[in-house]
């Protein structure tokens, strides 16, 4: 399980320490453990990264374990992306990222508004994403632990809107959790993923 580059309490008051610790050490760890169990009897799959398995889910992963790899491999990778995208030391988006968001969404605030709308209105458990697809920045959502990688997309920023991500602090107030998310986004990580995807 990857260590977080910040302490569990570092994102206070936006994300509370207890939720961060449970989210990382229990939920994230469980996805990793069950993912490893799912591929344990297929040594050829263990030679590939989790991202590669999700990208080639239909072509490489045997049908009998495909849903487990989707669920648990997706949960592992999605959470990696999520935790890597957070920082206690937020800086404004770079000029290059601002330009890209303006080109595709009209501006940074317009992007945030559209992303917030997608995350708020997603029914049930899942994720809101900023992805690169067909050389365009797009906002999308996935249910459960489905991964953009399995849809041919490159995720640049993801928000976990499963209740386990926010219920201790925000209870049923998902919009407040989403608003808090914008206070801890690591825009430098988002830019790095965007540049690497070009």
mmCIF file of C-alpha atoms in Angstrom:
data_model
loop_
_atom_site.group_PDB
_atom_site.id
_atom_site.type_symbol
_atom_site.label_atom_id
_atom_site.label_comp_id
_atom_site.label_asym_id
_atom_site.label_seq_id
_atom_site.Cartn_x
_atom_site.Cartn_y
_atom_site.Cartn_z
ATOM 1 C CA UNK A 1 0.000 0.000 0.000
ATOM 2 C CA UNK A 2 1.545 3.337 -0.993
ATOM 3 C CA UNK A 3 2.276 5.660 1.891
ATOM 4 C CA UNK A 4 0.610 9.043 1.786
ATOM 5 C CA UNK A 5 2.925 12.024 1.211
ATOM 6 C CA UNK A 6 1.250 13.873 4.100
ATOM 7 C CA UNK A 7 -0.003 13.070 7.600
ATOM 8 C CA UNK A 8 -3.595 11.957 8.090
ATOM 9 C CA UNK A 9 -4.339 15.194 9.931
ATOM 10 C CA UNK A 10 -2.610 17.392 7.359
ATOM 11 C CA UNK A 11 -5.781 18.132 5.383
ATOM 12 C CA UNK A 12 -7.732 19.370 8.413
ATOM 13 C CA UNK A 13 -10.187 21.063 8.662
ATOM 14 C CA UNK A 14 -11.312 20.113 5.156
ATOM 15 C CA UNK A 15 -10.741 16.346 5.414
ATOM 16 C CA UNK A 16 -10.633 14.998 8.956
ATOM 17 C CA UNK A 17 -7.810 12.777 10.217
ATOM 18 C CA UNK A 18 -10.032 9.895 11.313
ATOM 19 C CA UNK A 19 -11.660 9.576 7.895
ATOM 20 C CA UNK A 20 -8.326 9.847 6.112
ATOM 21 C CA UNK A 21 -6.773 7.115 8.236
ATOM 22 C CA UNK A 22 -9.739 4.750 7.884
ATOM 23 C CA UNK A 23 -10.016 5.475 4.182
ATOM 24 C CA UNK A 24 -6.352 4.708 3.574
ATOM 25 C CA UNK A 25 -5.565 1.909 6.031
ATOM 26 C CA UNK A 26 -8.896 0.062 5.835
ATOM 27 C CA UNK A 27 -10.720 0.733 2.561
ATOM 28 C CA UNK A 28 -7.679 1.242 0.321
ATOM 29 C CA UNK A 29 -5.838 -1.666 1.945
ATOM 30 C CA UNK A 30 -8.842 -3.959 1.506
ATOM 31 C CA UNK A 31 -9.080 -3.173 -2.204
ATOM 32 C CA UNK A 32 -5.387 -3.973 -2.582
ATOM 33 C CA UNK A 33 -5.640 -7.243 -0.624
ATOM 34 C CA UNK A 34 -8.663 -8.478 -2.569
ATOM 35 C CA UNK A 35 -7.090 -7.410 -5.856
ATOM 36 C CA UNK A 36 -3.979 -9.451 -5.058
ATOM 37 C CA UNK A 37 -6.174 -12.418 -4.098
ATOM 38 C CA UNK A 38 -8.083 -12.149 -7.376
ATOM 39 C CA UNK A 39 -4.956 -12.462 -9.545
ATOM 40 C CA UNK A 40 -2.975 -14.817 -7.286
ATOM 41 C CA UNK A 41 -3.737 -17.921 -9.354
ATOM 42 C CA UNK A 42 -2.852 -16.214 -12.637
ATOM 43 C CA UNK A 43 0.897 -15.568 -12.439
ATOM 44 C CA UNK A 44 0.985 -14.063 -15.936
ATOM 45 C CA UNK A 45 -1.266 -11.254 -14.706
ATOM 46 C CA UNK A 46 1.039 -10.412 -11.812
ATOM 47 C CA UNK A 47 3.691 -9.397 -14.353
ATOM 48 C CA UNK A 48 1.520 -6.449 -15.379
ATOM 49 C CA UNK A 49 0.764 -3.287 -13.449
ATOM 50 C CA UNK A 50 -2.683 -2.690 -12.022
ATOM 51 C CA UNK A 51 -3.232 0.074 -14.582
ATOM 52 C CA UNK A 52 -2.301 -2.248 -17.457
ATOM 53 C CA UNK A 53 -4.753 -4.867 -16.207
ATOM 54 C CA UNK A 54 -7.535 -2.297 -16.111
ATOM 55 C CA UNK A 55 -6.638 -1.024 -19.564
ATOM 56 C CA UNK A 56 -6.738 -4.583 -20.956
ATOM 57 C CA UNK A 57 -9.551 -5.865 -18.771
ATOM 58 C CA UNK A 58 -11.584 -7.446 -21.584
ATOM 59 C CA UNK A 59 -8.688 -8.771 -23.635
ATOM 60 C CA UNK A 60 -6.305 -10.137 -20.993
ATOM 61 C CA UNK A 61 -8.213 -10.863 -17.798
ATOM 62 C CA UNK A 62 -10.026 -14.224 -17.663
ATOM 63 C CA UNK A 63 -13.803 -13.900 -17.524
ATOM 64 C CA UNK A 64 -14.069 -15.697 -14.187
ATOM 65 C CA UNK A 65 -12.013 -13.028 -12.359
ATOM 66 C CA UNK A 66 -12.739 -10.025 -14.584
ATOM 67 C CA UNK A 67 -15.346 -8.485 -12.283
ATOM 68 C CA UNK A 68 -13.096 -8.896 -9.248
ATOM 69 C CA UNK A 69 -10.220 -7.198 -11.063
ATOM 70 C CA UNK A 70 -12.602 -4.436 -12.130
ATOM 71 C CA UNK A 71 -13.923 -3.966 -8.589
ATOM 72 C CA UNK A 72 -10.807 -4.432 -6.483
ATOM 73 C CA UNK A 73 -8.132 -3.432 -8.994
ATOM 74 C CA UNK A 74 -10.245 -0.421 -9.848
ATOM 75 C CA UNK A 75 -10.656 0.399 -6.167
ATOM 76 C CA UNK A 76 -6.913 0.163 -5.613
ATOM 77 C CA UNK A 77 -5.960 2.317 -8.628
ATOM 78 C CA UNK A 78 -8.753 4.844 -8.103
ATOM 79 C CA UNK A 79 -7.698 5.391 -4.513
ATOM 80 C CA UNK A 80 -4.051 5.750 -5.530
ATOM 81 C CA UNK A 81 -5.091 8.531 -7.902
ATOM 82 C CA UNK A 82 -7.312 10.165 -5.299
ATOM 83 C CA UNK A 83 -4.811 10.255 -2.440
ATOM 84 C CA UNK A 84 -1.998 11.412 -4.735
ATOM 85 C CA UNK A 85 -4.191 14.330 -5.842
ATOM 86 C CA UNK A 86 -4.464 15.886 -2.372
ATOM 87 C CA UNK A 87 -2.151 18.317 -0.630
ATOM 88 C CA UNK A 88 -2.095 20.455 2.514
ATOM 89 C CA UNK A 89 -0.098 23.077 0.589
ATOM 90 C CA UNK A 90 -2.346 24.031 -2.290
ATOM 91 C CA UNK A 91 -1.131 26.390 -4.987
ATOM 92 C CA UNK A 92 -3.174 27.845 -7.815
ATOM 93 C CA UNK A 93 -3.331 25.918 -11.105
ATOM 94 C CA UNK A 94 -0.405 26.688 -13.416
ATOM 95 C CA UNK A 95 -0.727 28.882 -16.503
ATOM 96 C CA UNK A 96 -0.645 25.796 -18.738
ATOM 97 C CA UNK A 97 -3.394 24.049 -16.812
ATOM 98 C CA UNK A 98 -5.517 27.195 -16.630
ATOM 99 C CA UNK A 99 -5.218 27.525 -20.406
ATOM 100 C CA UNK A 100 -6.290 23.912 -20.942
ATOM 101 C CA UNK A 101 -9.275 24.250 -18.577
ATOM 102 C CA UNK A 102 -10.279 27.501 -20.287
ATOM 103 C CA UNK A 103 -10.082 25.885 -23.708
ATOM 104 C CA UNK A 104 -12.262 22.925 -22.769
ATOM 105 C CA UNK A 105 -14.594 24.339 -20.110
ATOM 106 C CA UNK A 106 -14.422 28.117 -20.353
ATOM 107 C CA UNK A 107 -12.236 28.626 -17.286
ATOM 108 C CA UNK A 108 -11.165 27.190 -13.942
ATOM 109 C CA UNK A 109 -14.358 28.149 -12.132
ATOM 110 C CA UNK A 110 -16.500 26.805 -14.953
ATOM 111 C CA UNK A 111 -14.595 23.523 -14.736
ATOM 112 C CA UNK A 112 -15.071 23.371 -10.961
ATOM 113 C CA UNK A 113 -18.779 24.087 -11.334
ATOM 114 C CA UNK A 114 -19.261 21.354 -13.937
ATOM 115 C CA UNK A 115 -17.182 18.840 -11.966
ATOM 116 C CA UNK A 116 -19.095 19.695 -8.785
ATOM 117 C CA UNK A 117 -22.381 19.168 -10.585
ATOM 118 C CA UNK A 118 -21.252 15.760 -11.857
ATOM 119 C CA UNK A 119 -20.037 14.691 -8.402
ATOM 120 C CA UNK A 120 -23.139 15.990 -6.642
ATOM 121 C CA UNK A 121 -25.654 14.341 -8.963
ATOM 122 C CA UNK A 122 -23.937 10.958 -9.314
ATOM 123 C CA UNK A 123 -26.432 8.478 -7.922
ATOM 124 C CA UNK A 124 -25.118 6.045 -5.342
ATOM 125 C CA UNK A 125 -21.446 5.210 -4.944
ATOM 126 C CA UNK A 126 -18.801 6.091 -7.486
ATOM 127 C CA UNK A 127 -16.356 8.683 -8.730
ATOM 128 C CA UNK A 128 -16.239 11.997 -10.557
ATOM 129 C CA UNK A 129 -13.334 12.449 -12.936
ATOM 130 C CA UNK A 130 -11.415 14.877 -15.073
ATOM 131 C CA UNK A 131 -10.088 12.698 -17.872
ATOM 132 C CA UNK A 132 -8.294 13.026 -21.168
ATOM 133 C CA UNK A 133 -10.253 11.186 -23.857
ATOM 134 C CA UNK A 134 -9.856 11.563 -27.607
ATOM 135 C CA UNK A 135 -7.335 14.350 -26.934
ATOM 136 C CA UNK A 136 -9.960 16.373 -25.091
ATOM 137 C CA UNK A 137 -10.420 17.155 -21.426
ATOM 138 C CA UNK A 138 -13.757 15.793 -20.260
ATOM 139 C CA UNK A 139 -15.684 15.450 -17.023
ATOM 140 C CA UNK A 140 -17.160 12.026 -16.461
ATOM 141 C CA UNK A 141 -18.359 9.732 -13.703
ATOM 142 C CA UNK A 142 -17.997 6.031 -13.016
ATOM 143 C CA UNK A 143 -20.104 3.814 -10.799
ATOM 144 C CA UNK A 144 -18.700 1.776 -7.933
ATOM 145 C CA UNK A 145 -14.946 1.262 -8.530
ATOM 146 C CA UNK A 146 -15.035 1.233 -12.328
ATOM 147 C CA UNK A 147 -11.918 2.862 -13.758
ATOM 148 C CA UNK A 148 -11.574 5.381 -16.574
ATOM 149 C CA UNK A 149 -8.595 3.315 -17.727
ATOM 150 C CA UNK A 150 -10.984 0.496 -18.677
ATOM 151 C CA UNK A 151 -12.885 2.963 -20.879
ATOM 152 C CA UNK A 152 -9.810 4.093 -22.796
ATOM 153 C CA UNK A 153 -9.535 7.323 -20.828
ATOM 154 C CA UNK A 154 -6.627 8.818 -18.877
ATOM 155 C CA UNK A 155 -7.697 10.065 -15.424
ATOM 156 C CA UNK A 156 -6.156 13.363 -14.343
ATOM 157 C CA UNK A 157 -8.215 14.097 -11.226
ATOM 158 C CA UNK A 158 -10.705 11.941 -9.361
ATOM 159 C CA UNK A 159 -13.034 12.453 -6.424
ATOM 160 C CA UNK A 160 -14.312 9.530 -4.371
ATOM 161 C CA UNK A 161 -17.987 10.104 -3.597
ATOM 162 C CA UNK A 162 -18.571 6.816 -1.806
ATOM 163 C CA UNK A 163 -19.966 7.624 1.629
ATOM 164 C CA UNK A 164 -16.920 6.085 3.295
ATOM 165 C CA UNK A 165 -14.916 9.051 1.965
ATOM 166 C CA UNK A 166 -16.875 11.655 3.893
ATOM 167 C CA UNK A 167 -19.590 10.309 6.185
ATOM 168 C CA UNK A 168 -17.816 10.721 9.535
ATOM 169 C CA UNK A 169 -17.414 14.474 9.031
ATOM 170 C CA UNK A 170 -20.095 15.424 6.532
ATOM 171 C CA UNK A 171 -22.769 12.722 7.076
ATOM 172 C CA UNK A 172 -25.183 13.006 4.128
ATOM 173 C CA UNK A 173 -23.929 16.449 3.067
ATOM 174 C CA UNK A 174 -22.025 15.425 -0.052
ATOM 175 C CA UNK A 175 -22.003 18.980 -1.504
ATOM 176 C CA UNK A 176 -20.054 20.224 1.543
ATOM 177 C CA UNK A 177 -17.504 17.442 1.077
ATOM 178 C CA UNK A 178 -17.107 18.361 -2.598
ATOM 179 C CA UNK A 179 -16.610 22.023 -1.689
ATOM 180 C CA UNK A 180 -13.927 20.990 0.815
ATOM 181 C CA UNK A 181 -12.195 18.918 -1.881
ATOM 182 C CA UNK A 182 -11.375 22.064 -3.855
ATOM 183 C CA UNK A 183 -9.385 23.331 -0.873
ATOM 184 C CA UNK A 184 -6.950 20.398 -0.970
ATOM 185 C CA UNK A 185 -6.511 19.566 -4.678
ATOM 186 C CA UNK A 186 -2.869 19.254 -5.716
ATOM 187 C CA UNK A 187 -2.948 21.099 -9.029
ATOM 188 C CA UNK A 188 0.729 20.319 -9.632
ATOM 189 C CA UNK A 189 -0.107 16.598 -9.719
ATOM 190 C CA UNK A 190 -2.991 17.265 -12.104
ATOM 191 C CA UNK A 191 -0.684 19.247 -14.388
ATOM 192 C CA UNK A 192 1.973 16.522 -14.297
ATOM 193 C CA UNK A 193 -0.567 13.881 -15.335
ATOM 194 C CA UNK A 194 -1.845 16.173 -18.077
ATOM 195 C CA UNK A 195 1.662 16.787 -19.438
ATOM 196 C CA UNK A 196 2.507 13.070 -19.323
ATOM 197 C CA UNK A 197 -0.646 12.230 -21.246
ATOM 198 C CA UNK A 198 0.181 14.528 -24.172
#
